[in-house]
mmCIF file of C-alpha atoms in Angstrom:
data_model
loop_
_atom_site.group_PDB
_atom_site.id
_atom_site.type_symbol
_atom_site.label_atom_id
_atom_site.label_comp_id
_atom_site.label_asym_id
_atom_site.label_seq_id
_atom_site.Cartn_x
_atom_site.Cartn_y
_atom_site.Cartn_z
ATOM 1 C CA MET K 1 -0.108 0.358 -0.296
ATOM 2 C CA LYS K 2 1.172 3.529 -1.202
ATOM 3 C CA ILE K 3 0.617 5.877 1.630
ATOM 4 C CA ALA K 4 1.127 10.142 1.541
ATOM 5 C CA LEU K 5 1.198 11.901 5.100
ATOM 6 C CA VAL K 6 -0.140 15.510 4.778
ATOM 7 C CA HIS K 7 0.387 18.095 7.272
ATOM 8 C CA ASP K 8 -0.789 21.858 7.120
ATOM 9 C CA TYR K 9 2.695 23.746 6.777
ATOM 10 C CA LEU K 10 5.563 22.415 9.057
ATOM 11 C CA THR K 11 7.191 25.890 10.073
ATOM 12 C CA GLN K 12 6.365 25.491 13.795
ATOM 13 C CA ARG K 13 6.455 22.733 16.632
ATOM 14 C CA GLY K 14 2.848 22.251 18.292
ATOM 15 C CA GLY K 15 0.784 19.626 18.933
ATOM 16 C CA ALA K 16 -0.633 18.652 15.718
ATOM 17 C CA GLU K 17 2.960 18.745 14.655
ATOM 18 C CA ARG K 18 3.870 16.283 17.208
ATOM 19 C CA VAL K 19 1.359 14.085 16.411
ATOM 20 C CA PHE K 20 1.993 14.681 12.582
ATOM 21 C CA GLU K 21 5.917 13.865 13.624
ATOM 22 C CA LEU K 22 4.483 10.265 15.077
ATOM 23 C CA LEU K 23 2.529 9.227 11.851
ATOM 24 C CA CYS K 24 6.100 9.782 10.229
ATOM 25 C CA LYS K 25 7.219 7.782 12.343
ATOM 26 C CA ARG K 26 4.662 5.168 12.247
ATOM 27 C CA TYR K 27 4.925 4.860 8.411
ATOM 28 C CA PRO K 28 8.645 5.174 7.638
ATOM 29 C CA ASP K 29 7.958 4.348 4.466
ATOM 30 C CA ALA K 30 5.190 6.951 3.371
ATOM 31 C CA ASP K 31 5.858 9.871 1.512
ATOM 32 C CA ILE K 32 5.443 13.215 3.201
ATOM 33 C CA PHE K 33 4.114 16.300 1.901
ATOM 34 C CA THR K 34 3.003 19.854 3.059
ATOM 35 C CA SER K 35 2.741 23.243 2.166
ATOM 36 C CA VAL K 36 6.007 24.967 3.455
ATOM 37 C CA TYR K 37 8.837 23.666 5.286
ATOM 38 C CA ASP K 38 11.430 24.945 7.978
ATOM 39 C CA PRO K 39 13.519 22.415 9.380
ATOM 40 C CA LYS K 40 15.308 24.848 11.976
ATOM 41 C CA ARG K 41 11.790 25.399 13.354
ATOM 42 C CA THR K 42 9.745 22.394 13.513
ATOM 43 C CA ILE K 43 9.494 18.729 13.756
ATOM 44 C CA ASP K 44 13.005 16.822 13.319
ATOM 45 C CA LEU K 45 12.231 14.471 9.886
ATOM 46 C CA HIS K 46 15.772 13.711 9.735
ATOM 47 C CA ASP K 47 16.780 12.481 6.842
ATOM 48 C CA ARG K 48 13.330 12.114 5.133
ATOM 49 C CA VAL K 49 12.560 13.796 1.908
ATOM 50 C CA VAL K 50 9.407 16.236 2.034
ATOM 51 C CA HIS K 51 7.954 17.618 -0.726
ATOM 52 C CA THR K 52 6.527 20.853 -0.941
ATOM 53 C CA THR K 53 3.971 23.117 -3.206
ATOM 54 C CA ALA K 54 5.172 26.353 -4.708
ATOM 55 C CA LEU K 55 4.546 28.642 -1.836
ATOM 56 C CA GLN K 56 7.945 26.872 -0.367
ATOM 57 C CA ASN K 57 9.605 29.363 -2.589
ATOM 58 C CA VAL K 58 8.000 32.997 -1.496
ATOM 59 C CA PRO K 59 10.362 34.554 0.297
ATOM 60 C CA GLY K 60 9.638 34.862 3.944
ATOM 61 C CA ALA K 61 7.219 31.842 3.528
ATOM 62 C CA SER K 62 8.411 29.906 7.061
ATOM 63 C CA LYS K 63 8.144 33.229 8.907
ATOM 64 C CA TYR K 64 5.108 34.643 7.770
ATOM 65 C CA PHE K 65 3.282 31.770 6.458
ATOM 66 C CA ARG K 66 -0.270 33.091 8.070
ATOM 67 C CA LEU K 67 0.038 35.742 5.656
ATOM 68 C CA LEU K 68 -0.007 33.060 2.878
ATOM 69 C CA ALA K 69 -3.933 32.108 4.107
ATOM 70 C CA PRO K 70 -5.552 32.563 0.599
ATOM 71 C CA LEU K 71 -3.124 30.521 -1.137
ATOM 72 C CA TYR K 72 -2.908 27.425 0.749
ATOM 73 C CA PHE K 73 -6.551 25.805 -0.911
ATOM 74 C CA PRO K 74 -5.247 25.753 -4.443
ATOM 75 C CA ALA K 75 -1.406 24.792 -3.249
ATOM 76 C CA PHE K 76 -2.717 22.014 -2.213
ATOM 77 C CA ARG K 77 -5.113 21.154 -4.898
ATOM 78 C CA SER K 78 -1.995 21.041 -6.895
ATOM 79 C CA LEU K 79 -0.233 18.284 -5.419
ATOM 80 C CA ASP K 80 -0.224 15.262 -7.196
ATOM 81 C CA LEU K 81 -1.321 12.176 -4.736
ATOM 82 C CA GLN K 82 -2.870 10.422 -7.530
ATOM 83 C CA ASP K 83 -0.576 6.951 -7.376
ATOM 84 C CA TYR K 84 -1.716 6.586 -3.689
ATOM 85 C CA ASP K 85 -3.734 4.299 -1.779
ATOM 86 C CA LEU K 86 -3.948 6.433 1.400
ATOM 87 C CA ILE K 87 -3.905 9.772 1.980
ATOM 88 C CA ILE K 88 -3.370 10.694 5.802
ATOM 89 C CA SER K 89 -3.788 14.218 6.265
ATOM 90 C CA SER K 90 -3.359 15.668 9.426
ATOM 91 C CA SER K 91 -5.040 19.025 9.729
ATOM 92 C CA SER K 92 -6.316 22.427 11.393
ATOM 93 C CA SER K 93 -7.388 23.988 8.010
ATOM 94 C CA PHE K 94 -6.007 23.270 4.369
ATOM 95 C CA ALA K 95 -3.945 19.675 4.200
ATOM 96 C CA LYS K 96 -7.912 18.108 3.565
ATOM 97 C CA ALA K 97 -8.107 19.787 0.146
ATOM 98 C CA VAL K 98 -5.378 17.469 -1.316
ATOM 99 C CA ARG K 99 -6.916 15.596 -4.237
ATOM 100 C CA LYS K 100 -6.940 11.623 -4.647
ATOM 101 C CA ASN K 101 -7.635 9.043 -7.147
ATOM 102 C CA PRO K 102 -11.510 7.855 -7.454
ATOM 103 C CA THR K 103 -10.029 4.344 -5.683
ATOM 104 C CA ALA K 104 -8.003 5.394 -2.513
ATOM 105 C CA ARG K 105 -9.033 6.494 0.852
ATOM 106 C CA HIS K 106 -8.439 9.888 2.704
ATOM 107 C CA ILE K 107 -8.630 9.760 6.281
ATOM 108 C CA CYS K 108 -8.263 13.393 7.839
ATOM 109 C CA PHE K 109 -6.675 13.572 11.423
ATOM 110 C CA CYS K 110 -8.630 16.770 11.900
ATOM 111 C CA HIS K 111 -7.080 18.811 15.226
ATOM 112 C CA ASN K 112 -10.089 21.293 14.772
ATOM 113 C CA VAL K 113 -12.121 23.051 12.102
ATOM 114 C CA THR K 114 -10.309 26.245 10.123
ATOM 115 C CA ARG K 115 -10.193 28.628 13.004
ATOM 116 C CA PHE K 116 -9.878 31.898 11.980
ATOM 117 C CA LEU K 117 -12.613 30.905 9.133
ATOM 118 C CA TRP K 118 -14.985 29.929 12.253
ATOM 119 C CA ASP K 119 -14.288 31.423 14.835
ATOM 120 C CA THR K 120 -12.907 34.974 13.572
ATOM 121 C CA ARG K 121 -12.936 37.271 16.148
ATOM 122 C CA ASN K 122 -11.443 34.691 18.919
ATOM 123 C CA TYR K 123 -9.043 34.052 16.922
ATOM 124 C CA LEU K 124 -7.671 37.419 15.540
ATOM 125 C CA ARG K 125 -7.587 38.741 18.595
ATOM 126 C CA GLU K 126 -4.192 37.333 18.762
ATOM 127 C CA TYR K 127 -3.083 39.150 15.673
ATOM 128 C CA THR K 128 -2.801 43.218 15.937
ATOM 129 C CA THR K 129 -2.485 43.301 12.477
ATOM 130 C CA PHE K 130 -5.121 40.737 11.149
ATOM 131 C CA ARG K 131 -7.297 42.845 14.000
ATOM 132 C CA LYS K 132 -6.774 46.200 12.021
ATOM 133 C CA LEU K 133 -7.363 44.520 8.470
ATOM 134 C CA TYR K 134 -10.461 42.779 10.066
ATOM 135 C CA PRO K 135 -13.243 44.619 7.645
ATOM 136 C CA LEU K 136 -11.386 43.995 4.448
ATOM 137 C CA LEU K 137 -10.347 40.239 5.552
ATOM 138 C CA GLU K 138 -13.850 39.513 6.218
ATOM 139 C CA LYS K 139 -14.501 39.816 2.510
ATOM 140 C CA VAL K 140 -12.032 37.089 1.643
ATOM 141 C CA PHE K 141 -12.616 34.820 4.559
ATOM 142 C CA GLN K 142 -16.262 34.627 3.308
ATOM 143 C CA GLN K 143 -15.068 33.249 -0.222
ATOM 144 C CA MET K 144 -12.712 31.293 2.036
ATOM 145 C CA ARG K 145 -15.409 29.924 4.046
ATOM 146 C CA ARG K 146 -17.458 28.666 0.907
ATOM 147 C CA VAL K 147 -14.285 26.987 -0.467
ATOM 148 C CA ASP K 148 -13.783 25.365 3.077
ATOM 149 C CA LEU K 149 -17.308 24.097 3.019
ATOM 150 C CA ASN K 150 -16.599 22.501 -0.149
ATOM 151 C CA TYR K 151 -13.296 20.901 0.282
ATOM 152 C CA SER K 152 -13.990 19.413 3.764
ATOM 153 C CA GLN K 153 -16.077 16.767 1.752
ATOM 154 C CA GLU K 154 -13.013 15.291 0.441
ATOM 155 C CA PRO K 155 -11.888 13.067 3.435
ATOM 156 C CA ASP K 156 -13.362 9.593 3.775
ATOM 157 C CA LEU K 157 -13.437 9.840 7.200
ATOM 158 C CA TYR K 158 -12.966 12.247 10.023
ATOM 159 C CA ILE K 159 -10.986 11.632 12.982
ATOM 160 C CA ALA K 160 -10.888 14.182 16.196
ATOM 161 C CA ASN K 161 -8.827 14.505 18.628
ATOM 162 C CA SER K 162 -11.334 15.195 21.312
ATOM 163 C CA SER K 163 -15.543 15.066 21.199
ATOM 164 C CA ILE K 164 -15.615 19.111 21.234
ATOM 165 C CA VAL K 165 -13.516 18.888 17.977
ATOM 166 C CA ALA K 166 -16.006 16.302 16.953
ATOM 167 C CA GLU K 167 -18.622 17.732 17.653
ATOM 168 C CA ARG K 168 -17.280 21.269 15.902
ATOM 169 C CA ILE K 169 -16.641 19.071 12.487
ATOM 170 C CA GLN K 170 -20.382 17.995 12.650
ATOM 171 C CA THR K 171 -22.040 21.201 13.060
ATOM 172 C CA VAL K 172 -19.590 23.390 10.504
ATOM 173 C CA TYR K 173 -18.499 20.502 8.096
ATOM 174 C CA LYS K 174 -21.990 18.591 8.851
ATOM 175 C CA LYS K 175 -19.631 15.191 8.880
ATOM 176 C CA PRO K 176 -19.443 12.613 11.307
ATOM 177 C CA ALA K 177 -16.173 11.934 13.352
ATOM 178 C CA ILE K 178 -14.921 9.148 15.365
ATOM 179 C CA VAL K 179 -12.992 10.164 18.689
ATOM 180 C CA ILE K 180 -9.568 9.022 19.137
ATOM 181 C CA ASN K 181 -7.646 10.718 21.957
ATOM 182 C CA TYR K 182 -4.154 11.666 20.589
ATOM 183 C CA PRO K 183 -1.096 9.739 22.099
ATOM 184 C CA ILE K 184 1.986 11.275 23.090
ATOM 185 C CA ASP K 185 5.418 9.465 22.416
ATOM 186 C CA SER K 186 5.049 8.072 25.752
ATOM 187 C CA LYS K 187 9.434 6.879 25.429
ATOM 188 C CA LYS K 188 10.307 10.581 25.461
ATOM 189 C CA PHE K 189 8.797 11.136 28.967
ATOM 190 C CA VAL K 190 10.738 9.850 32.240
ATOM 191 C CA PHE K 191 9.148 9.266 35.502
ATOM 192 C CA SER K 192 9.766 10.668 38.987
ATOM 193 C CA SER K 193 7.675 9.939 42.354
ATOM 194 C CA GLU K 194 10.286 12.749 44.046
ATOM 195 C CA LYS K 195 9.015 16.200 43.484
ATOM 196 C CA ASP K 196 10.513 19.741 43.544
ATOM 197 C CA ASP K 197 8.934 22.720 45.240
ATOM 198 C CA PHE K 198 7.763 24.290 41.787
ATOM 199 C CA TYR K 199 5.083 24.627 39.519
ATOM 200 C CA LEU K 200 5.492 24.285 35.655
ATOM 201 C CA THR K 201 2.939 25.883 32.797
ATOM 202 C CA SER K 202 4.231 25.089 28.937
ATOM 203 C CA ALA K 203 2.970 26.810 25.811
ATOM 204 C CA ARG K 204 3.013 29.349 23.282
ATOM 205 C CA LEU K 205 2.919 32.394 24.692
ATOM 206 C CA ILE K 206 -0.461 33.878 22.944
ATOM 207 C CA SER K 207 -3.536 35.117 24.743
ATOM 208 C CA TYR K 208 -5.824 32.474 24.405
ATOM 209 C CA LYS K 209 -3.325 30.315 26.598
ATOM 210 C CA ARG K 210 -4.342 32.731 29.196
ATOM 211 C CA THR K 211 -0.966 32.586 30.668
ATOM 212 C CA ASP K 212 -1.732 35.768 32.452
ATOM 213 C CA ILE K 213 -4.507 34.040 34.775
ATOM 214 C CA ILE K 214 -1.507 31.653 35.729
ATOM 215 C CA ILE K 215 0.986 34.707 36.691
ATOM 216 C CA GLU K 216 -1.614 36.757 38.441
ATOM 217 C CA ALA K 217 -2.523 33.680 40.737
ATOM 218 C CA PHE K 218 1.235 33.095 41.285
ATOM 219 C CA ASN K 219 1.829 36.843 42.475
ATOM 220 C CA TRP K 220 -0.413 36.269 45.128
ATOM 221 C CA LEU K 221 0.332 33.098 46.345
ATOM 222 C CA GLY K 222 3.983 33.291 46.307
ATOM 223 C CA LEU K 223 4.850 29.870 45.255
ATOM 224 C CA THR K 224 7.514 28.898 42.703
ATOM 225 C CA LEU K 225 6.338 29.293 38.595
ATOM 226 C CA LEU K 226 8.886 28.158 35.722
ATOM 227 C CA VAL K 227 7.280 29.573 32.341
ATOM 228 C CA THR K 228 8.153 27.632 29.675
ATOM 229 C CA GLY K 229 7.427 28.864 25.488
ATOM 230 C CA GLU K 230 7.627 31.846 23.429
ATOM 231 C CA GLY K 231 5.374 34.540 21.999
ATOM 232 C CA PRO K 232 4.577 37.235 21.466
ATOM 233 C CA GLU K 233 3.171 37.846 24.943
ATOM 234 C CA ARG K 234 6.221 37.217 26.564
ATOM 235 C CA LYS K 235 7.451 40.899 27.263
ATOM 236 C CA ARG K 236 3.569 41.913 28.912
ATOM 237 C CA LEU K 237 3.739 38.667 30.945
ATOM 238 C CA GLU K 238 7.145 39.391 32.400
ATOM 239 C CA ALA K 239 6.339 42.618 33.307
ATOM 240 C CA GLN K 240 3.596 41.254 35.326
ATOM 241 C CA ALA K 241 5.085 38.716 37.175
ATOM 242 C CA MET K 242 6.687 38.584 40.726
ATOM 243 C CA LYS K 243 9.957 37.789 41.660
ATOM 244 C CA ASN K 244 8.939 33.899 41.656
ATOM 245 C CA ILE K 245 7.923 33.235 38.748
ATOM 246 C CA HIS K 246 10.971 32.959 35.786
ATOM 247 C CA PHE K 247 10.743 32.471 31.945
ATOM 248 C CA LEU K 248 12.748 30.070 30.619
ATOM 249 C CA GLY K 249 11.968 30.441 27.285
ATOM 250 C CA HIS K 250 12.589 27.875 24.621
ATOM 251 C CA VAL K 251 13.647 24.908 26.535
ATOM 252 C CA SER K 252 14.852 21.504 24.900
ATOM 253 C CA ASP K 253 13.493 18.590 24.906
ATOM 254 C CA VAL K 254 15.312 16.574 27.171
ATOM 255 C CA ASP K 255 15.176 20.020 29.816
ATOM 256 C CA ARG K 256 11.467 19.915 29.334
ATOM 257 C CA THR K 257 10.870 16.546 29.916
ATOM 258 C CA GLN K 258 13.064 16.608 33.233
ATOM 259 C CA LEU K 259 10.566 19.854 34.010
ATOM 260 C CA MET K 260 7.482 17.899 33.710
ATOM 261 C CA SER K 261 8.970 14.736 35.472
ATOM 262 C CA LYS K 262 10.200 16.823 38.796
ATOM 263 C CA THR K 263 7.387 19.645 39.390
ATOM 264 C CA ARG K 264 4.490 19.289 41.590
ATOM 265 C CA ALA K 265 2.252 19.792 38.835
ATOM 266 C CA VAL K 266 1.773 21.332 35.517
ATOM 267 C CA ILE K 267 -0.559 24.256 34.825
ATOM 268 C CA VAL K 268 -3.425 24.885 32.149
ATOM 269 C CA ALA K 269 -5.348 27.167 31.778
ATOM 270 C CA ALA K 270 -6.397 27.781 28.381
ATOM 271 C CA LEU K 271 -9.675 26.514 26.826
ATOM 272 C CA GLU K 272 -7.729 23.921 24.597
ATOM 273 C CA ASP K 273 -9.660 21.529 21.835
ATOM 274 C CA TYR K 274 -7.617 18.488 22.808
ATOM 275 C CA GLY K 275 -3.923 19.696 24.778
ATOM 276 C CA LEU K 276 -1.131 16.832 24.494
ATOM 277 C CA VAL K 277 0.698 19.470 27.425
ATOM 278 C CA PRO K 278 -1.971 17.311 29.989
ATOM 279 C CA VAL K 279 -1.402 13.646 28.877
ATOM 280 C CA GLU K 280 2.618 14.312 28.888
ATOM 281 C CA ALA K 281 2.405 15.829 32.534
ATOM 282 C CA ASN K 282 0.807 12.533 32.936
ATOM 283 C CA ALA K 283 3.217 10.295 31.368
ATOM 284 C CA SER K 284 5.903 12.047 33.154
ATOM 285 C CA GLY K 285 3.552 10.938 37.022
ATOM 286 C CA THR K 286 2.692 14.523 37.591
ATOM 287 C CA PRO K 287 -0.734 15.971 38.339
ATOM 288 C CA VAL K 288 -2.282 18.505 36.343
ATOM 289 C CA ILE K 289 -4.179 21.386 37.183
ATOM 290 C CA ALA K 290 -6.431 22.720 34.692
ATOM 291 C CA TYR K 291 -9.253 24.938 33.527
ATOM 292 C CA GLY K 292 -12.059 22.502 33.565
ATOM 293 C CA ALA K 293 -13.601 22.731 29.535
ATOM 294 C CA GLY K 294 -12.512 21.412 26.528
ATOM 295 C CA GLY K 295 -10.030 18.645 25.898
ATOM 296 C CA VAL K 296 -8.931 18.034 29.314
ATOM 297 C CA LEU K 297 -12.871 16.281 30.094
ATOM 298 C CA ASP K 298 -11.738 13.860 27.963
ATOM 299 C CA THR K 299 -8.448 12.773 29.372
ATOM 300 C CA GLN K 300 -8.194 14.060 32.997
ATOM 301 C CA ILE K 301 -9.724 12.216 35.710
ATOM 302 C CA PRO K 302 -10.520 14.775 38.566
ATOM 303 C CA GLY K 303 -8.929 13.867 41.685
ATOM 304 C CA LYS K 304 -6.773 11.065 40.219
ATOM 305 C CA THR K 305 -4.543 12.346 37.650
ATOM 306 C CA GLY K 306 -5.366 16.347 38.212
ATOM 307 C CA VAL K 307 -7.577 18.874 39.084
ATOM 308 C CA LEU K 308 -10.046 20.949 37.230
ATOM 309 C CA PHE K 309 -11.242 24.542 38.106
ATOM 310 C CA ASN K 310 -14.751 25.974 36.431
ATOM 311 C CA ARG K 311 -13.679 29.491 35.725
ATOM 312 C CA GLN K 312 -10.969 31.298 33.805
ATOM 313 C CA SER K 313 -9.846 33.644 36.823
ATOM 314 C CA PRO K 314 -7.156 33.750 39.490
ATOM 315 C CA GLU K 315 -9.320 32.866 41.846
ATOM 316 C CA ALA K 316 -10.493 29.447 40.398
ATOM 317 C CA LEU K 317 -6.891 28.503 39.691
ATOM 318 C CA GLN K 318 -5.553 29.587 43.426
ATOM 319 C CA SER K 319 -8.383 27.531 44.846
ATOM 320 C CA ALA K 320 -7.793 24.041 42.674
ATOM 321 C CA LEU K 321 -3.641 24.512 43.418
ATOM 322 C CA LEU K 322 -5.062 24.976 47.468
ATOM 323 C CA ALA K 323 -7.025 21.680 46.891
ATOM 324 C CA ALA K 324 -4.173 19.604 44.744
ATOM 325 C CA ASN K 325 -1.665 20.403 47.727
ATOM 326 C CA SER K 326 -4.046 18.376 50.073
ATOM 327 C CA ILE K 327 -4.826 15.435 47.930
ATOM 328 C CA LYS K 328 -1.914 12.645 48.431
ATOM 329 C CA TRP K 329 -1.107 12.285 44.543
ATOM 330 C CA ASN K 330 -0.186 8.354 43.473
ATOM 331 C CA TYR K 331 2.609 9.665 41.055
ATOM 332 C CA ARG K 332 2.697 6.154 40.115
ATOM 333 C CA LYS K 333 -0.854 5.302 38.665
ATOM 334 C CA ILE K 334 -1.173 8.890 36.961
ATOM 335 C CA ARG K 335 1.346 7.692 34.493
ATOM 336 C CA ASP K 336 0.011 4.238 33.871
ATOM 337 C CA HIS K 337 -3.158 5.734 33.218
ATOM 338 C CA ALA K 338 -2.268 7.796 30.709
ATOM 339 C CA LEU K 339 0.903 4.837 29.169
ATOM 340 C CA GLU K 340 -2.738 2.834 29.895
ATOM 341 C CA HIS K 341 -4.621 5.295 27.368
ATOM 342 C CA PHE K 342 -2.516 7.698 25.098
ATOM 343 C CA SER K 343 0.546 5.709 24.642
ATOM 344 C CA GLU K 344 1.281 5.670 20.489
ATOM 345 C CA GLU K 345 0.218 1.495 20.766
ATOM 346 C CA ALA K 346 -3.233 2.278 22.315
ATOM 347 C CA PHE K 347 -3.616 4.966 19.838
ATOM 348 C CA PHE K 348 -2.549 3.010 16.663
ATOM 349 C CA GLY K 349 -4.257 0.204 18.122
ATOM 350 C CA LYS K 350 -7.774 2.269 17.635
ATOM 351 C CA VAL K 351 -6.549 4.330 14.415
ATOM 352 C CA GLU K 352 -5.871 0.880 12.235
ATOM 353 C CA GLN K 353 -8.876 -0.777 13.391
ATOM 354 C CA ALA K 354 -11.055 2.316 12.399
ATOM 355 C CA ILE K 355 -9.193 2.836 8.711
ATOM 356 C CA GLY K 356 -8.901 -1.167 8.362
ATOM 357 C CA ILE K 357 -4.923 -1.164 7.928
ATOM 358 C CA THR K 358 -3.485 -4.417 9.776
#
């Protein structure tokens, strides 16, 4: 069976890219396609050949890839995938538009419906430049929504990473989706039952991650917080933070793994469609303190693997931190739960049953 793996763009390293990395490892003989590829900014594909579109030749494309939004659909339609028996796309927006031959199957791992088209105002609040151009962009987006709906019918099967994403796929695209919670590369995470006296938050520093809530809560409590990640919000957040909060910027995978295993808890304040960070924390034997909506409802067991708070506010997070401190955590059971439900083998067992690969 000839397999093509397709991803929106390989210009960053987020949760969607980490899932695509696992797909590439699982199918080492598959051909890889994307619109724009920057090996310095994204997942490590070693010596694998990555086929790109004409957008790869646009100056600055890998850095300013969002500005090319109207061009991605035609770019993916231009890819020649007629010789493939199975196409597996990993998409939050455009890769689902690829064409296949009539006898092939197209399975789409849909991380979300195209957010900037279907949740425009919330999405654009993160990007000042786009907000200023909103009246003009909305006319472009209206046309792109029609195109997105049209190409959303291309995949033969949608796999959603969480229940909330499956609901959005059904609501917007009118397509059913099966829910298979995405895995983590469990071999990358180490277990420790000895926790140090600090807390950790690990995320891109953009507004919807609500790191500001976490910082305000820790300003009041005075507990040590380590913040990993980069983003446009960093300077503002650093100015907000007291001396007990330390910004580490980008850290290596090895360092991040050690931090996850030694922290008392990993803090998540965003409404995540799925969210790999809570699962990664659990795989390290570490509990999670998270805003109780979205993907964490699929992955966390309150009181067993984490504590959920019901409002995105510093006060609610403070209460959750105090509640977490009163729990005698079984770190080994936290890790065992993550490995049982969110390992690569558990994930691919479900996937390959669903798509008929044995």
